mmCIF file of C-alpha atoms in Angstrom:
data_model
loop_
_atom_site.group_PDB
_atom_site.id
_atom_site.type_symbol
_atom_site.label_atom_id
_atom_site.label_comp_id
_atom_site.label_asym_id
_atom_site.label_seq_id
_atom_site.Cartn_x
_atom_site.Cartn_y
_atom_site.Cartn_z
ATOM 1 C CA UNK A 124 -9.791 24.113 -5.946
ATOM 2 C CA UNK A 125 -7.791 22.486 -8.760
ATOM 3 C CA UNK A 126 -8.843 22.348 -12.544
ATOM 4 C CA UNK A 127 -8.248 18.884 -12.684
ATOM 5 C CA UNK A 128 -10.679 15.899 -12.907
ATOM 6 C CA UNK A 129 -10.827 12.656 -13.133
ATOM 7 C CA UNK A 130 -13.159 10.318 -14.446
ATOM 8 C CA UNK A 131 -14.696 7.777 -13.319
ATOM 9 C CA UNK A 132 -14.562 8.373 -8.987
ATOM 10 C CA UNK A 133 -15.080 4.728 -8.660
ATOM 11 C CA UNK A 134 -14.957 1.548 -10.793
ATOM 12 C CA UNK A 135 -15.608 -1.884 -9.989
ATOM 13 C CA UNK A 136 -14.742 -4.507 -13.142
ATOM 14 C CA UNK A 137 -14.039 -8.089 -13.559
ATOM 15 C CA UNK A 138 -10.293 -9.731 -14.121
ATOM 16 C CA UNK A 139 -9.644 -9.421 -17.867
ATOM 17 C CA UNK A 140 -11.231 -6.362 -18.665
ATOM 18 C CA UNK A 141 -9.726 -3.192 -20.302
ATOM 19 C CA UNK A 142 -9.924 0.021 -18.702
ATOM 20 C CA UNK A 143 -9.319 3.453 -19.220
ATOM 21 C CA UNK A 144 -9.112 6.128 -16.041
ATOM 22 C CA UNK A 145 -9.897 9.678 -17.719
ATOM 23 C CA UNK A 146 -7.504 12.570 -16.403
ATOM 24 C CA UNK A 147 -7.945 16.526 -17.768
ATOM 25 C CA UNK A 148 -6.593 19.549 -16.629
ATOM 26 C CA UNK A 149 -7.867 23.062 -18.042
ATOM 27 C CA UNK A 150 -4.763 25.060 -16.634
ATOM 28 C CA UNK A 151 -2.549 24.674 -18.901
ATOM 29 C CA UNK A 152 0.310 22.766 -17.149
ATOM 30 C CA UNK A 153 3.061 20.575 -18.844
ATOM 31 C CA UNK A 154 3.942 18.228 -16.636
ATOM 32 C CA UNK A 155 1.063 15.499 -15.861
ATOM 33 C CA UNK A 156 1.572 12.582 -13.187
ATOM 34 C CA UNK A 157 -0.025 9.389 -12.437
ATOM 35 C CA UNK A 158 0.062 8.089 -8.634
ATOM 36 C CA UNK A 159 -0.962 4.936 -6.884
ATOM 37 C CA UNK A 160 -2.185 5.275 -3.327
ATOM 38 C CA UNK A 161 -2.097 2.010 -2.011
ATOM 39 C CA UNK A 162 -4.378 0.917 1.235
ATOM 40 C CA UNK A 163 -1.635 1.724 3.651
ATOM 41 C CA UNK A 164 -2.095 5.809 2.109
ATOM 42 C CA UNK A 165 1.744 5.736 0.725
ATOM 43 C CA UNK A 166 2.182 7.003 -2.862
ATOM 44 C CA UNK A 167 3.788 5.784 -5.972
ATOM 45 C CA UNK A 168 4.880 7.668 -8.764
ATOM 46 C CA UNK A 169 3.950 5.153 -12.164
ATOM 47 C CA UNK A 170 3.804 7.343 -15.080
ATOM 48 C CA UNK A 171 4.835 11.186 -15.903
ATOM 49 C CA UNK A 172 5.123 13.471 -19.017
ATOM 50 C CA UNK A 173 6.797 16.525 -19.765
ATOM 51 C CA UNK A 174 4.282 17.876 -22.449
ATOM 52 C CA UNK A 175 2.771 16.282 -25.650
ATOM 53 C CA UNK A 176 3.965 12.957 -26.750
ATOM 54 C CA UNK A 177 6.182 12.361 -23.630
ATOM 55 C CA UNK A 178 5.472 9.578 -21.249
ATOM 56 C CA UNK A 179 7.849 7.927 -19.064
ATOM 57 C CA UNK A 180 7.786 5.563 -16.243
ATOM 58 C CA UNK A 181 7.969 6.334 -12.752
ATOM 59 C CA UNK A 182 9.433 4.442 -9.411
ATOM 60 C CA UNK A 183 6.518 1.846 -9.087
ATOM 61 C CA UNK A 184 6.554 -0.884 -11.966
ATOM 62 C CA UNK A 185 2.919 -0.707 -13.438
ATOM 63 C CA UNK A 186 1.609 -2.558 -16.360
ATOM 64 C CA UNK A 187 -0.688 0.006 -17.303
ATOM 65 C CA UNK A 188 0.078 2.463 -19.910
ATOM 66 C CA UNK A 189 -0.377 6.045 -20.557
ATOM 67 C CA UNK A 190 -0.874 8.287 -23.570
ATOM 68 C CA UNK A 191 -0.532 12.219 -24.024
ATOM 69 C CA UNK A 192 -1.623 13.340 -27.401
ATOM 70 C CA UNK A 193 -3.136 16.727 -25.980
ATOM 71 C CA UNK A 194 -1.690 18.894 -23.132
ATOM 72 C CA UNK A 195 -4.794 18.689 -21.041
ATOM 73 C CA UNK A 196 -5.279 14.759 -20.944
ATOM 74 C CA UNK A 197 -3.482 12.042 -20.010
ATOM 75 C CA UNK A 198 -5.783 9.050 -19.806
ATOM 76 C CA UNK A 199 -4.248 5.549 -18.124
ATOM 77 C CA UNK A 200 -5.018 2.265 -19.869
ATOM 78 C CA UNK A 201 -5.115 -1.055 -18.284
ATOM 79 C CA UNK A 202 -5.272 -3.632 -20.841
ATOM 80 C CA UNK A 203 -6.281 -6.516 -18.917
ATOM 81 C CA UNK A 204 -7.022 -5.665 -15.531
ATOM 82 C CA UNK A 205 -6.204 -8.214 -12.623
ATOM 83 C CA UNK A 206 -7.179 -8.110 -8.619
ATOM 84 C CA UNK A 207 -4.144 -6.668 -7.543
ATOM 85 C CA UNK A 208 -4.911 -3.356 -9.717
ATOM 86 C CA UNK A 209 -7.494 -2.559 -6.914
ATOM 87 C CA UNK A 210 -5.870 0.880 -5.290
ATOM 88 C CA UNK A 211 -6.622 4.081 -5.721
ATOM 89 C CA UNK A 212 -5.647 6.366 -9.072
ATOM 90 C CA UNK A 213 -4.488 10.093 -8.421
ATOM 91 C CA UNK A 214 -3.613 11.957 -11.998
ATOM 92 C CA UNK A 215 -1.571 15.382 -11.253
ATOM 93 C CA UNK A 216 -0.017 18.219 -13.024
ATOM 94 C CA UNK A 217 2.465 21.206 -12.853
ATOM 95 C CA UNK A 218 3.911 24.210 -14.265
ATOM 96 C CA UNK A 219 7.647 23.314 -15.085
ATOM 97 C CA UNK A 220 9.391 25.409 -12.916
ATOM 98 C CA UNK A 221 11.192 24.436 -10.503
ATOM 99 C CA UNK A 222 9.403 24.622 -7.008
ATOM 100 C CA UNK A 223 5.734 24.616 -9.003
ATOM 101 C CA UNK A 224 3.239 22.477 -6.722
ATOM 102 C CA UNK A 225 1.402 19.247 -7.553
ATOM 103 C CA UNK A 226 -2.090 19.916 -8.405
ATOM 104 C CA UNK A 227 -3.969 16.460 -8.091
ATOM 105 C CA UNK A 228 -7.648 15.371 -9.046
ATOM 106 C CA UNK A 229 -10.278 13.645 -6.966
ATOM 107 C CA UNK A 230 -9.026 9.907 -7.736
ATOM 108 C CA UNK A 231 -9.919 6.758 -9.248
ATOM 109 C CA UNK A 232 -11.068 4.734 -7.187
ATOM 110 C CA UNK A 233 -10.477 1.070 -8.769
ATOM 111 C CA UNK A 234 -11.757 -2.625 -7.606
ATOM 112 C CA UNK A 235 -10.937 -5.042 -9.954
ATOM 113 C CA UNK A 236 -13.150 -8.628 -8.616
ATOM 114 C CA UNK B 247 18.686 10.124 -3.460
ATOM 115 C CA UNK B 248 16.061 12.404 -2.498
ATOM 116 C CA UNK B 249 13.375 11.040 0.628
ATOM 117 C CA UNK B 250 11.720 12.287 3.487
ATOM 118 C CA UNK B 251 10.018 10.639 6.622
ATOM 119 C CA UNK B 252 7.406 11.270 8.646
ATOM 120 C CA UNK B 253 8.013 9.230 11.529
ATOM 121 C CA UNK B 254 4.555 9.177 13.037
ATOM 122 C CA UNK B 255 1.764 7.501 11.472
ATOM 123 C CA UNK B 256 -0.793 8.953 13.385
ATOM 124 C CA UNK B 257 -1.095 11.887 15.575
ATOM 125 C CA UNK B 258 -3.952 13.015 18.447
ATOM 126 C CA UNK B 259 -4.611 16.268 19.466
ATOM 127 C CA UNK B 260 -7.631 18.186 21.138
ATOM 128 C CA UNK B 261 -9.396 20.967 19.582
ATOM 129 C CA UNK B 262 -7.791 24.495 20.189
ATOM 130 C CA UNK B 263 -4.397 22.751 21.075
ATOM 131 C CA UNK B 264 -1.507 23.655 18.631
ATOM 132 C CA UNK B 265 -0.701 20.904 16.662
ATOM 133 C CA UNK B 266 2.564 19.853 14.841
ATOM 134 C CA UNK B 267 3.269 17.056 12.537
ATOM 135 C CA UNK B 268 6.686 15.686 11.930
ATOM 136 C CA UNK B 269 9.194 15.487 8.728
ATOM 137 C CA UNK B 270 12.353 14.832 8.467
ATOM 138 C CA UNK B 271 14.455 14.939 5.142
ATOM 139 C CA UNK B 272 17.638 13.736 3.075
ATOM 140 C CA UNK B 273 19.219 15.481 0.044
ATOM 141 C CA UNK B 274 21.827 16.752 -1.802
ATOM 142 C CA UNK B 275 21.797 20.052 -2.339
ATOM 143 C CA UNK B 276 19.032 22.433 -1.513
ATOM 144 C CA UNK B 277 15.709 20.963 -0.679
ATOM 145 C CA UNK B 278 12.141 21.684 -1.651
ATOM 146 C CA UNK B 279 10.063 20.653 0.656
ATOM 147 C CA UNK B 280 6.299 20.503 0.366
ATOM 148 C CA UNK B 281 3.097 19.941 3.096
ATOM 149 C CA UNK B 282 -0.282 18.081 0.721
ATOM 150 C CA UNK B 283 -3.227 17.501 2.959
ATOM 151 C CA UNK B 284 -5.680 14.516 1.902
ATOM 152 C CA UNK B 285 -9.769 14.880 3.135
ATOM 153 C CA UNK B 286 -11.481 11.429 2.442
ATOM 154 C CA UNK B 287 -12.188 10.588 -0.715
ATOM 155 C CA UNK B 288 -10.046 13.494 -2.500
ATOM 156 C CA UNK B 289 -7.031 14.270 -3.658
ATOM 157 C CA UNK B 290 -3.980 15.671 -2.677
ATOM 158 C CA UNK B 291 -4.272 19.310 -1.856
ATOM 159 C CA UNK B 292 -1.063 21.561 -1.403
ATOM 160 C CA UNK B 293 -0.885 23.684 1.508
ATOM 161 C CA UNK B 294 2.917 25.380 1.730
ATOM 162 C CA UNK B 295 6.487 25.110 0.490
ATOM 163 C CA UNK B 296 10.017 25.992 0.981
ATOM 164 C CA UNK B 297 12.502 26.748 -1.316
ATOM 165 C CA UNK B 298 14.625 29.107 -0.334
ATOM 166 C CA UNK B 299 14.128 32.286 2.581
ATOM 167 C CA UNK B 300 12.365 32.192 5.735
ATOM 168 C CA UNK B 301 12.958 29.434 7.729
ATOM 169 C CA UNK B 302 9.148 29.869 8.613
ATOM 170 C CA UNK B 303 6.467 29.282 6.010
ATOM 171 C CA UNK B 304 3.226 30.081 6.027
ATOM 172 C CA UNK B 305 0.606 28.663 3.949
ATOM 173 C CA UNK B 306 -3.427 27.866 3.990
ATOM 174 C CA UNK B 307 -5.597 27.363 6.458
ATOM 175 C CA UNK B 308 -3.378 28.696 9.170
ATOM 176 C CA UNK B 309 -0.693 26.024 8.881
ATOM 177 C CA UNK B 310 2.563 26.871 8.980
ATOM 178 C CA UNK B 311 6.104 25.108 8.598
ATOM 179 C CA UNK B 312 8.973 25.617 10.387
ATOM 180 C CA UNK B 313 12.492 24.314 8.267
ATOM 181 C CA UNK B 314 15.650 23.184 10.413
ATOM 182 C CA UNK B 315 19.154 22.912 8.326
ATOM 183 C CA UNK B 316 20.670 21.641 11.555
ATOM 184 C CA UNK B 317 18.098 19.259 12.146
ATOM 185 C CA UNK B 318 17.311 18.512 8.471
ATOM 186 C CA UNK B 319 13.738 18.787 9.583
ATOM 187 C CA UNK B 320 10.383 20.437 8.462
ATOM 188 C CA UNK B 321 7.804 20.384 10.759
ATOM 189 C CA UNK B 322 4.132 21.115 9.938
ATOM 190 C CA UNK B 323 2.350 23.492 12.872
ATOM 191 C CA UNK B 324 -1.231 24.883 13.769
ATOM 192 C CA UNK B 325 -1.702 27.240 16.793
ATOM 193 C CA UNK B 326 -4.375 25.956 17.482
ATOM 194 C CA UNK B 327 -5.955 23.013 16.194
ATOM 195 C CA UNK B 328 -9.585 22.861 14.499
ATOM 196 C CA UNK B 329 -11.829 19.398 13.485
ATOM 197 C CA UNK B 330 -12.203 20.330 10.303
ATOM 198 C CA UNK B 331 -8.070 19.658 10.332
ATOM 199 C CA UNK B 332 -8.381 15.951 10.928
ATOM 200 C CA UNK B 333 -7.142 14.824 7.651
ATOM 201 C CA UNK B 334 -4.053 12.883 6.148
ATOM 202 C CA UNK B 335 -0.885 14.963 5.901
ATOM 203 C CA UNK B 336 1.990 13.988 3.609
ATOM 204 C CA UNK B 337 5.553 15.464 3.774
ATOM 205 C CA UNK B 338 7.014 16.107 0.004
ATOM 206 C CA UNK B 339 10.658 16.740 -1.498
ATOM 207 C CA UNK B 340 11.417 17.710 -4.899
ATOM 208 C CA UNK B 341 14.135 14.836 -6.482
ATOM 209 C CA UNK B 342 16.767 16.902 -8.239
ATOM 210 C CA UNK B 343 18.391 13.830 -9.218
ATOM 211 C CA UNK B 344 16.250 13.770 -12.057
ATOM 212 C CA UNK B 345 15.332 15.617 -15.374
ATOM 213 C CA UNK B 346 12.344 15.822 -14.274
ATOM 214 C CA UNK B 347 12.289 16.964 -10.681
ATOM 215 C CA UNK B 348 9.608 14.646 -9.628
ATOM 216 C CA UNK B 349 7.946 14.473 -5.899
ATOM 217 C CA UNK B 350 8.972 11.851 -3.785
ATOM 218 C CA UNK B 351 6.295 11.946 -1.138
ATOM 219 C CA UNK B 352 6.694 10.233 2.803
ATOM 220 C CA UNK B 353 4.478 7.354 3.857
ATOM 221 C CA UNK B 354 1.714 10.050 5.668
ATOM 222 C CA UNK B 355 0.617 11.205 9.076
ATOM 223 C CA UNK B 356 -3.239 11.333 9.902
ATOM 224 C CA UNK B 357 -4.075 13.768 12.194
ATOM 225 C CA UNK B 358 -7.206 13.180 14.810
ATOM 226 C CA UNK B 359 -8.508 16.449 16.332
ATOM 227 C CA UNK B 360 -11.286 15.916 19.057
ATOM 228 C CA UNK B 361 -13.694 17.681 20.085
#
């Protein structure tokens, strides 16, 4: 089992409100992810870093945000959450090599009413 | 760019049967291919790779993949099929277009094993 977690497992919130989805890893890795698995299971890259203060957008446009002041956590911010943020949240990371597997938490999983 | 396809969405298969679930690929270059299994309500969980080497690669929980050049495929196998296997499977390349080597992962395959 990975030594990665994410907090909280499930949320349920009202339109407007600001949210943060909690994502640590205690391995060491540079490389942290953020996916969205939507209801039909496929999954979108929306944010990655290569180590401290890197962030940079992945393939699915996302207007949350993501910060990563420490190696080991790389929390995701919605500022203003709206219905069709309801999905599910799966934070990952990696050793930099080349070939190095995905090692991905338990999810978020998000319902925004 | 980088992308693989798994072209069924859900496969059926009795308990003790062998089992195999289907990818197919497109790259340029040398792929790195990757098998994640999903269990409800969890993440991803990485069961084998290929990178370079055997054609055949084995990994956890028995599974095993089977790479074709020719055929540009990668197959996901079980000799024999367990319960405890019914689960979502997604097929995984590495993108070498990028700096950062990112997975781009297919759409899934959940796999039924009955009793």
């Amino acid at each position: 089992e990975a030594d990665i977690y994410q907090t909280p497992r499930y949320l349920v919130i009202g339109t407007g409100k600001k949210i943060t989805l909690e994502c640590s890893q205690t391995m060491g890795h540079d490389k942290m992810y953020w996916y969205q698995q939507d209801p039909g299971m496929e999954l979108h890259l929306i944010h990655y870093s290569y180590g401290v203060n890197s962030t940079e957008k992945g393939d699915l446009s996302s207007e949350s945000t993501v910060s990563r002041i420490r190696t080991e956590h790389f929390p995701l911010t919605l500022e203003s959450a709206r219905p069709s943020h309801t999905s599910q949240y799966l934070c990952a990371s990696s050793h930099r090599e080349y070939g190095s597997p995905l090692h991905f938490g338990n999810g978020t999983r998000l319902t925004v009413t | 760019a980088q992308s693989v396809a798994q072209p069924e969405d859900q496969v059926n298969v009795a308990e003790g049967n062998p089992l195999t679930v289907k990818c197919t690929y497109s790259v340029s270059g040398n792929p790195y291919l990757f098998w994640y299994v999903q269990y409800p309500n969890r993440g991803l969980q990485f069961l084998l790779k290929y990178i370079t080497g055997d054609n055949l690669v084995k990994g956890s929980y028995g599974f095993e993949a089977e790479f074709n050049k020719s055929q540009t495929s990668f197959h996901l196998k079980k000799p024999s099929a367990l319960v405890s296997d019914s689960a979502l499977y997604f097929c995984a390349v590495r993108d070498i277009d990028t700096g950062f080597q990112k997975l781009v992962f297919g759409t899934g395959t959940r796999l039924l094993v009955s009793p």
